[in-house]
PDB file of N, CA and C in Angstrom:
ATOM      1  N   MET A 130     113.598 104.361 117.305  1.00 42.00           N
ATOM      2  CA  MET A 130     113.273 104.808 115.971  1.00 42.00           C
ATOM      3  C   MET A 130     112.598 106.179 116.027  1.00 42.00           C
ATOM      4  N   ALA A 131     113.072 107.059 115.212  1.00 49.00           N
ATOM      5  CA  ALA A 131     112.482 108.390 115.133  1.00 49.00           C
ATOM      6  C   ALA A 131     111.345 108.375 114.124  1.00 49.00           C
ATOM      7  N   LYS A 132     110.346 109.196 114.375  1.00 64.00           N
ATOM      8  CA  LYS A 132     109.219 109.286 113.462  1.00 64.00           C
ATOM      9  C   LYS A 132     109.221 110.662 112.808  1.00 64.00           C
ATOM     10  N   ALA A 133     109.006 110.682 111.512  1.00 67.00           N
ATOM     11  CA  ALA A 133     108.869 111.929 110.778  1.00 67.00           C
ATOM     12  C   ALA A 133     107.466 111.964 110.192  1.00 67.00           C
ATOM     13  N   GLU A 134     106.819 113.104 110.274  1.00 75.00           N
ATOM     14  CA  GLU A 134     105.478 113.229 109.728  1.00 75.00           C
ATOM     15  C   GLU A 134     105.500 114.195 108.555  1.00 75.00           C
ATOM     16  N   ARG A 135     104.682 113.902 107.563  1.00 78.00           N
ATOM     17  CA  ARG A 135     104.531 114.806 106.437  1.00 78.00           C
ATOM     18  C   ARG A 135     103.119 114.686 105.899  1.00 78.00           C
ATOM     19  N   LEU A 136     102.656 115.720 105.242  1.00 79.00           N
ATOM     20  CA  LEU A 136     101.350 115.680 104.617  1.00 79.00           C
ATOM     21  C   LEU A 136     101.454 114.947 103.292  1.00 79.00           C
ATOM     22  N   LEU A 137     100.409 114.232 102.945  1.00 82.00           N
ATOM     23  CA  LEU A 137     100.364 113.566 101.648  1.00 82.00           C
ATOM     24  C   LEU A 137     100.087 114.598 100.556  1.00 82.00           C
ATOM     25  N   THR A 138     100.651 114.377  99.394  1.00 85.00           N
ATOM     26  CA  THR A 138     100.280 115.194  98.242  1.00 85.00           C
ATOM     27  C   THR A 138      98.883 114.785  97.807  1.00 85.00           C
ATOM     28  N   SER A 139      98.283 115.573  96.944  1.00 86.00           N
ATOM     29  CA  SER A 139      96.966 115.233  96.417  1.00 86.00           C
ATOM     30  C   SER A 139      96.999 113.889  95.700  1.00 86.00           C
ATOM     31  N   SER A 140      98.057 113.631  94.944  1.00 89.00           N
ATOM     32  CA  SER A 140      98.192 112.357  94.223  1.00 89.00           C
ATOM     33  C   SER A 140      98.358 111.184  95.181  1.00 89.00           C
ATOM     34  N   GLU A 141      99.163 111.365  96.221  1.00 89.00           N
ATOM     35  CA  GLU A 141      99.356 110.298  97.215  1.00 89.00           C
ATOM     36  C   GLU A 141      98.057 110.021  97.962  1.00 89.00           C
ATOM     37  N   ALA A 142      97.316 111.083  98.286  1.00 89.00           N
ATOM     38  CA  ALA A 142      96.040 110.922  98.978  1.00 89.00           C
ATOM     39  C   ALA A 142      95.044 110.180  98.089  1.00 89.00           C
ATOM     40  N   TYR A 143      95.059 110.464  96.795  1.00 93.00           N
ATOM     41  CA  TYR A 143      94.185 109.783  95.843  1.00 93.00           C
ATOM     42  C   TYR A 143      94.500 108.287  95.826  1.00 93.00           C
ATOM     43  N   LEU A 144      95.784 107.959  95.734  1.00 94.00           N
ATOM     44  CA  LEU A 144      96.184 106.548  95.711  1.00 94.00           C
ATOM     45  C   LEU A 144      95.843 105.855  97.026  1.00 94.00           C
ATOM     46  N   ALA A 145      96.005 106.557  98.143  1.00 94.00           N
ATOM     47  CA  ALA A 145      95.654 105.989  99.445  1.00 94.00           C
ATOM     48  C   ALA A 145      94.152 105.732  99.522  1.00 94.00           C
ATOM     49  N   MET A 146      93.353 106.687  99.024  1.00 96.00           N
ATOM     50  CA  MET A 146      91.909 106.515  99.006  1.00 96.00           C
ATOM     51  C   MET A 146      91.530 105.329  98.133  1.00 96.00           C
ATOM     52  N   PHE A 147      92.177 105.190  96.981  1.00 97.00           N
ATOM     53  CA  PHE A 147      91.904 104.078  96.077  1.00 97.00           C
ATOM     54  C   PHE A 147      92.218 102.751  96.755  1.00 97.00           C
ATOM     55  N   LYS A 148      93.373 102.661  97.408  1.00 97.00           N
ATOM     56  CA  LYS A 148      93.761 101.422  98.094  1.00 97.00           C
ATOM     57  C   LYS A 148      92.785 101.096  99.225  1.00 97.00           C
ATOM     58  N   PHE A 149      92.341 102.124  99.943  1.00 97.00           N
ATOM     59  CA  PHE A 149      91.366 101.930 101.012  1.00 97.00           C
ATOM     60  C   PHE A 149      90.072 101.345 100.452  1.00 97.00           C
ATOM     61  N   LEU A 150      89.565 101.965  99.383  1.00 97.00           N
ATOM     62  CA  LEU A 150      88.329 101.481  98.769  1.00 97.00           C
ATOM     63  C   LEU A 150      88.503 100.093  98.164  1.00 97.00           C
ATOM     64  N   GLU A 151      89.667  99.835  97.598  1.00 98.00           N
ATOM     65  CA  GLU A 151      89.955  98.525  97.027  1.00 98.00           C
ATOM     66  C   GLU A 151      89.907  97.435  98.107  1.00 98.00           C
ATOM     67  N   GLY A 152      90.496  97.726  99.256  1.00 98.00           N
ATOM     68  CA  GLY A 152      90.457  96.780 100.371  1.00 98.00           C
ATOM     69  C   GLY A 152      89.040  96.559 100.871  1.00 98.00           C
ATOM     70  N   TYR A 153      88.271  97.638 100.941  1.00 98.00           N
ATOM     71  CA  TYR A 153      86.878  97.531 101.368  1.00 98.00           C
ATOM     72  C   TYR A 153      86.096  96.660 100.384  1.00 98.00           C
ATOM     73  N   TYR A 154      86.314  96.889  99.099  1.00 98.00           N
ATOM     74  CA  TYR A 154      85.617  96.102  98.080  1.00 98.00           C
ATOM     75  C   TYR A 154      85.994  94.622  98.169  1.00 98.00           C
ATOM     76  N   GLU A 155      87.259  94.338  98.393  1.00 98.00           N
ATOM     77  CA  GLU A 155      87.703  92.945  98.507  1.00 98.00           C
ATOM     78  C   GLU A 155      87.034  92.237  99.678  1.00 98.00           C
ATOM     79  N   ARG A 156      86.770  92.982 100.755  1.00 98.00           N
ATOM     80  CA  ARG A 156      86.121  92.388 101.927  1.00 98.00           C
ATOM     81  C   ARG A 156      84.614  92.261 101.770  1.00 98.00           C
ATOM     82  N   THR A 157      83.976  93.198 101.033  1.00 98.00           N
ATOM     83  CA  THR A 157      82.521  93.258 101.011  1.00 98.00           C
ATOM     84  C   THR A 157      81.878  92.933  99.672  1.00 98.00           C
ATOM     85  N   SER A 158      82.622  93.051  98.600  1.00 97.00           N
ATOM     86  CA  SER A 158      82.090  92.892  97.232  1.00 97.00           C
ATOM     87  C   SER A 158      80.909  93.822  96.959  1.00 97.00           C
ATOM     88  N   ALA A 159      80.904  94.987  97.581  1.00 97.00           N
ATOM     89  CA  ALA A 159      79.825  95.966  97.393  1.00 97.00           C
ATOM     90  C   ALA A 159      79.836  96.484  95.955  1.00 97.00           C
ATOM     91  N   ASP A 160      78.726  96.306  95.252  1.00 97.00           N
ATOM     92  CA  ASP A 160      78.641  96.679  93.843  1.00 97.00           C
ATOM     93  C   ASP A 160      78.941  98.156  93.600  1.00 97.00           C
ATOM     94  N   GLY A 161      78.413  99.019  94.452  1.00 97.00           N
ATOM     95  CA  GLY A 161      78.625 100.455  94.289  1.00 97.00           C
ATOM     96  C   GLY A 161      80.094 100.834  94.414  1.00 97.00           C
ATOM     97  N   VAL A 162      80.778 100.193  95.335  1.00 98.00           N
ATOM     98  CA  VAL A 162      82.209 100.461  95.514  1.00 98.00           C
ATOM     99  C   VAL A 162      82.987  99.933  94.314  1.00 98.00           C
ATOM    100  N   GLY A 163      82.591  98.779  93.797  1.00 97.00           N
ATOM    101  CA  GLY A 163      83.233  98.229  92.609  1.00 97.00           C
ATOM    102  C   GLY A 163      83.083  99.157  91.417  1.00 97.00           C
ATOM    103  N   ALA A 164      81.888  99.717  91.242  1.00 97.00           N
ATOM    104  CA  ALA A 164      81.652 100.657  90.141  1.00 97.00           C
ATOM    105  C   ALA A 164      82.492 101.916  90.325  1.00 97.00           C
ATOM    106  N   LEU A 165      82.553 102.409  91.554  1.00 97.00           N
ATOM    107  CA  LEU A 165      83.369 103.587  91.842  1.00 97.00           C
ATOM    108  C   LEU A 165      84.836 103.319  91.545  1.00 97.00           C
ATOM    109  N   LEU A 166      85.332 102.174  91.955  1.00 97.00           N
ATOM    110  CA  LEU A 166      86.729 101.817  91.675  1.00 97.00           C
ATOM    111  C   LEU A 166      86.999 101.769  90.170  1.00 97.00           C
ATOM    112  N   GLY A 167      86.028 101.308  89.402  1.00 96.00           N
ATOM    113  CA  GLY A 167      86.179 101.297  87.951  1.00 96.00           C
ATOM    114  C   GLY A 167      86.364 102.695  87.396  1.00 96.00           C
ATOM    115  N   ASP A 168      85.621 103.661  87.932  1.00 96.00           N
ATOM    116  CA  ASP A 168      85.753 105.052  87.503  1.00 96.00           C
ATOM    117  C   ASP A 168      87.066 105.676  87.978  1.00 96.00           C
ATOM    118  N   LEU A 169      87.499 105.293  89.180  1.00 96.00           N
ATOM    119  CA  LEU A 169      88.699 105.882  89.780  1.00 96.00           C
ATOM    120  C   LEU A 169      90.001 105.273  89.259  1.00 96.00           C
ATOM    121  N   GLN A 170      89.913 104.072  88.695  1.00 96.00           N
ATOM    122  CA  GLN A 170      91.115 103.371  88.235  1.00 96.00           C
ATOM    123  C   GLN A 170      91.884 104.241  87.250  1.00 96.00           C
ATOM    124  N   LEU A 171      93.209 104.219  87.379  1.00 94.00           N
ATOM    125  CA  LEU A 171      94.054 105.044  86.526  1.00 94.00           C
ATOM    126  C   LEU A 171      94.436 104.306  85.244  1.00 94.00           C
ATOM    127  N   THR A 172      94.440 105.041  84.151  1.00 93.00           N
ATOM    128  CA  THR A 172      94.874 104.508  82.868  1.00 93.00           C
ATOM    129  C   THR A 172      96.405 104.539  82.821  1.00 93.00           C
ATOM    130  N   GLU A 173      96.974 104.060  81.739  1.00 93.00           N
ATOM    131  CA  GLU A 173      98.439 104.042  81.606  1.00 93.00           C
ATOM    132  C   GLU A 173      99.047 105.436  81.661  1.00 93.00           C
ATOM    133  N   ASP A 174      98.284 106.448  81.245  1.00 91.00           N
ATOM    134  CA  ASP A 174      98.818 107.816  81.293  1.00 91.00           C
ATOM    135  C   ASP A 174      98.563 108.495  82.637  1.00 91.00           C
ATOM    136  N   GLY A 175      98.058 107.733  83.618  1.00 89.00           N
ATOM    137  CA  GLY A 175      97.898 108.249  84.976  1.00 89.00           C
ATOM    138  C   GLY A 175      96.620 109.023  85.218  1.00 89.00           C
ATOM    139  N   LYS A 176      95.667 108.961  84.313  1.00 90.00           N
ATOM    140  CA  LYS A 176      94.404 109.678  84.474  1.00 90.00           C
ATOM    141  C   LYS A 176      93.296 108.669  84.776  1.00 90.00           C
ATOM    142  N   PRO A 177      92.302 109.079  85.585  1.00 93.00           N
ATOM    143  CA  PRO A 177      91.189 108.174  85.883  1.00 93.00           C
ATOM    144  C   PRO A 177      90.402 107.823  84.627  1.00 93.00           C
ATOM    145  N   PHE A 178      89.827 106.612  84.610  1.00 93.00           N
ATOM    146  CA  PHE A 178      89.001 106.187  83.484  1.00 93.00           C
ATOM    147  C   PHE A 178      87.858 107.166  83.250  1.00 93.00           C
ATOM    148  N   ASP A 179      87.240 107.648  84.321  1.00 95.00           N
ATOM    149  CA  ASP A 179      86.171 108.637  84.208  1.00 95.00           C
ATOM    150  C   ASP A 179      86.807 110.018  84.359  1.00 95.00           C
ATOM    151  N   SER A 180      86.834 110.791  83.290  1.00 92.00           N
ATOM    152  CA  SER A 180      87.517 112.090  83.307  1.00 92.00           C
ATOM    153  C   SER A 180      86.890 113.080  84.286  1.00 92.00           C
ATOM    154  N   ALA A 181      85.619 112.904  84.635  1.00 93.00           N
ATOM    155  CA  ALA A 181      84.967 113.801  85.594  1.00 93.00           C
ATOM    156  C   ALA A 181      85.554 113.666  86.991  1.00 93.00           C
ATOM    157  N   VAL A 182      86.202 112.536  87.264  1.00 92.00           N
ATOM    158  CA  VAL A 182      86.780 112.283  88.578  1.00 92.00           C
ATOM    159  C   VAL A 182      87.845 113.330  88.928  1.00 92.00           C
ATOM    160  N   VAL A 183      88.589 113.787  87.931  1.00 91.00           N
ATOM    161  CA  VAL A 183      89.664 114.752  88.179  1.00 91.00           C
ATOM    162  C   VAL A 183      89.113 116.012  88.820  1.00 91.00           C
ATOM    163  N   GLY A 184      88.087 116.579  88.228  1.00 90.00           N
ATOM    164  CA  GLY A 184      87.484 117.794  88.791  1.00 90.00           C
ATOM    165  C   GLY A 184      86.860 117.545  90.151  1.00 90.00           C
ATOM    166  N   ASP A 185      86.188 116.406  90.291  1.00 91.00           N
ATOM    167  CA  ASP A 185      85.574 116.057  91.583  1.00 91.00           C
ATOM    168  C   ASP A 185      86.638 115.931  92.671  1.00 91.00           C
ATOM    169  N   TRP A 186      87.771 115.305  92.330  1.00 90.00           N
ATOM    170  CA  TRP A 186      88.851 115.126  93.304  1.00 90.00           C
ATOM    171  C   TRP A 186      89.448 116.478  93.689  1.00 90.00           C
ATOM    172  N   GLN A 187      89.664 117.353  92.716  1.00 88.00           N
ATOM    173  CA  GLN A 187      90.234 118.672  93.007  1.00 88.00           C
ATOM    174  C   GLN A 187      89.315 119.471  93.926  1.00 88.00           C
ATOM    175  N   ILE A 188      88.020 119.394  93.698  1.00 87.00           N
ATOM    176  CA  ILE A 188      87.061 120.077  94.572  1.00 87.00           C
ATOM    177  C   ILE A 188      87.117 119.499  95.974  1.00 87.00           C
ATOM    178  N   ALA A 189      87.170 118.174  96.088  1.00 87.00           N
ATOM    179  CA  ALA A 189      87.233 117.526  97.406  1.00 87.00           C
ATOM    180  C   ALA A 189      88.503 117.930  98.150  1.00 87.00           C
ATOM    181  N   VAL A 190      89.623 117.984  97.461  1.00 84.00           N
ATOM    182  CA  VAL A 190      90.883 118.377  98.101  1.00 84.00           C
ATOM    183  C   VAL A 190      90.800 119.830  98.579  1.00 84.00           C
ATOM    184  N   ARG A 191      90.254 120.706  97.750  1.00 83.00           N
ATOM    185  CA  ARG A 191      90.123 122.125  98.163  1.00 83.00           C
ATOM    186  C   ARG A 191      89.235 122.239  99.389  1.00 83.00           C
ATOM    187  N   LYS A 192      88.132 121.493  99.410  1.00 82.00           N
ATOM    188  CA  LYS A 192      87.241 121.527 100.577  1.00 82.00           C
ATOM    189  C   LYS A 192      87.941 120.972 101.812  1.00 82.00           C
ATOM    190  N   ALA A 193      88.652 119.872 101.643  1.00 80.00           N
ATOM    191  CA  ALA A 193      89.328 119.227 102.773  1.00 80.00           C
ATOM    192  C   ALA A 193      90.440 120.097 103.338  1.00 80.00           C
ATOM    193  N   CYS A 194      91.084 120.867 102.487  1.00 79.00           N
ATOM    194  CA  CYS A 194      92.227 121.673 102.918  1.00 79.00           C
ATOM    195  C   CYS A 194      91.866 123.142 103.092  1.00 79.00           C
ATOM    196  N   GLY A 195      90.580 123.409 103.325  1.00 76.00           N
ATOM    197  CA  GLY A 195      90.123 124.776 103.552  1.00 76.00           C
ATOM    198  C   GLY A 195      90.727 125.358 104.814  1.00 76.00           C
ATOM    199  N   ASN A 196      90.471 126.611 105.050  1.00 51.00           N
ATOM    200  CA  ASN A 196      91.066 127.306 106.199  1.00 51.00           C
ATOM    201  C   ASN A 196      90.242 127.197 107.474  1.00 51.00           C
ATOM    202  N   ASP A 197      89.078 126.563 107.416  1.00 50.00           N
ATOM    203  CA  ASP A 197      88.277 126.474 108.638  1.00 50.00           C
ATOM    204  C   ASP A 197      88.778 125.352 109.543  1.00 50.00           C
ATOM    205  N   ASP A 198      88.361 125.370 110.792  1.00 50.00           N
ATOM    206  CA  ASP A 198      88.845 124.412 111.786  1.00 50.00           C
ATOM    207  C   ASP A 198      88.392 122.981 111.523  1.00 50.00           C
ATOM    208  N   SER A 199      87.387 122.805 110.678  1.00 50.00           N
ATOM    209  CA  SER A 199      86.880 121.455 110.440  1.00 50.00           C
ATOM    210  C   SER A 199      87.554 120.768 109.267  1.00 50.00           C
ATOM    211  N   SER A 200      88.483 121.447 108.594  1.00 51.00           N
ATOM    212  CA  SER A 200      89.095 120.834 107.414  1.00 51.00           C
ATOM    213  C   SER A 200      89.964 119.646 107.804  1.00 51.00           C
ATOM    214  N   ILE A 201      90.056 118.701 106.903  1.00 53.00           N
ATOM    215  CA  ILE A 201      90.844 117.492 107.145  1.00 53.00           C
ATOM    216  C   ILE A 201      92.300 117.842 107.378  1.00 53.00           C
ATOM    217  N   CYS A 202      92.835 118.743 106.569  1.00 53.00           N
ATOM    218  CA  CYS A 202      94.257 119.072 106.709  1.00 53.00           C
ATOM    219  C   CYS A 202      94.532 119.754 108.048  1.00 53.00           C
ATOM    220  N   GLN A 203      93.609 120.583 108.526  1.00 46.00           N
ATOM    221  CA  GLN A 203      93.796 121.235 109.820  1.00 46.00           C
ATOM    222  C   GLN A 203      93.832 120.202 110.939  1.00 46.00           C
ATOM    223  N   LYS A 204      93.089 119.131 110.794  1.00 46.00           N
ATOM    224  CA  LYS A 204      93.060 118.086 111.816  1.00 46.00           C
ATOM    225  C   LYS A 204      94.170 117.067 111.610  1.00 46.00           C
ATOM    226  N   SER A 205      94.973 117.251 110.571  1.00 46.00           N
ATOM    227  CA  SER A 205      96.123 116.385 110.273  1.00 46.00           C
ATOM    228  C   SER A 205      95.727 114.948 109.981  1.00 46.00           C
ATOM    229  N   CYS A 206      94.553 114.732 109.425  1.00 45.00           N
ATOM    230  CA  CYS A 206      94.118 113.377 109.105  1.00 45.00           C
ATOM    231  C   CYS A 206      94.951 112.770 107.982  1.00 45.00           C
ATOM    232  N   PHE A 207      95.598 113.575 107.183  1.00 41.00           N
ATOM    233  CA  PHE A 207      96.394 113.049 106.079  1.00 41.00           C
ATOM    234  C   PHE A 207      97.856 112.911 106.465  1.00 41.00           C
ATOM    235  N   LEU A 208      98.163 112.991 107.729  1.00 43.00           N
ATOM    236  CA  LEU A 208      99.555 112.826 108.136  1.00 43.00           C
ATOM    237  C   LEU A 208      99.982 111.384 107.949  1.00 43.00           C
ATOM    238  N   LEU A 209     101.137 111.235 107.430  1.00 41.00           N
ATOM    239  CA  LEU A 209     101.704 109.915 107.204  1.00 41.00           C
ATOM    240  C   LEU A 209     102.907 109.777 108.112  1.00 41.00           C
ATOM    241  N   THR A 210     102.934 108.726 108.873  1.00 41.00           N
ATOM    242  CA  THR A 210     104.066 108.502 109.766  1.00 41.00           C
ATOM    243  C   THR A 210     105.036 107.577 109.069  1.00 41.00           C
ATOM    244  N   GLU A 211     106.265 108.026 108.988  1.00 41.00           N
ATOM    245  CA  GLU A 211     107.313 107.219 108.402  1.00 41.00           C
ATOM    246  C   GLU A 211     108.317 106.891 109.498  1.00 41.00           C
ATOM    247  N   ARG A 212     108.737 105.674 109.537  1.00 38.00           N
ATOM    248  CA  ARG A 212     109.728 105.254 110.534  1.00 38.00           C
ATOM    249  C   ARG A 212     111.091 105.177 109.878  1.00 38.00           C
ATOM    250  N   SER A 213     112.031 105.823 110.507  1.00 39.00           N
ATOM    251  CA  SER A 213     113.402 105.740 109.996  1.00 39.00           C
ATOM    252  C   SER A 213     114.256 105.020 111.016  1.00 39.00           C
ATOM    253  N   GLU A 214     115.238 104.337 110.531  1.00 37.00           N
ATOM    254  CA  GLU A 214     116.094 103.568 111.434  1.00 37.00           C
ATOM    255  C   GLU A 214     117.343 104.337 111.759  1.00 37.00           C
TER     256      GLU A 214
END
């Protein structure tokens, strides 16, 4: 099987982060994580319940994908491995 790697889009990374936090909450029932998930949850029109989250997420993505050597994108932490047959 060959592996192809690609970077996640900002939207895909957001959904991955949400799923990660959701799994953590299911295992721990941490109140703070539950409250955060409530703010991050998407409405039917695809926007977070807490409108401030959009700006916060955009800032986090810009910081993560900065040009310095410590950025997440430079370290390829958002690489997704897809297996093709």
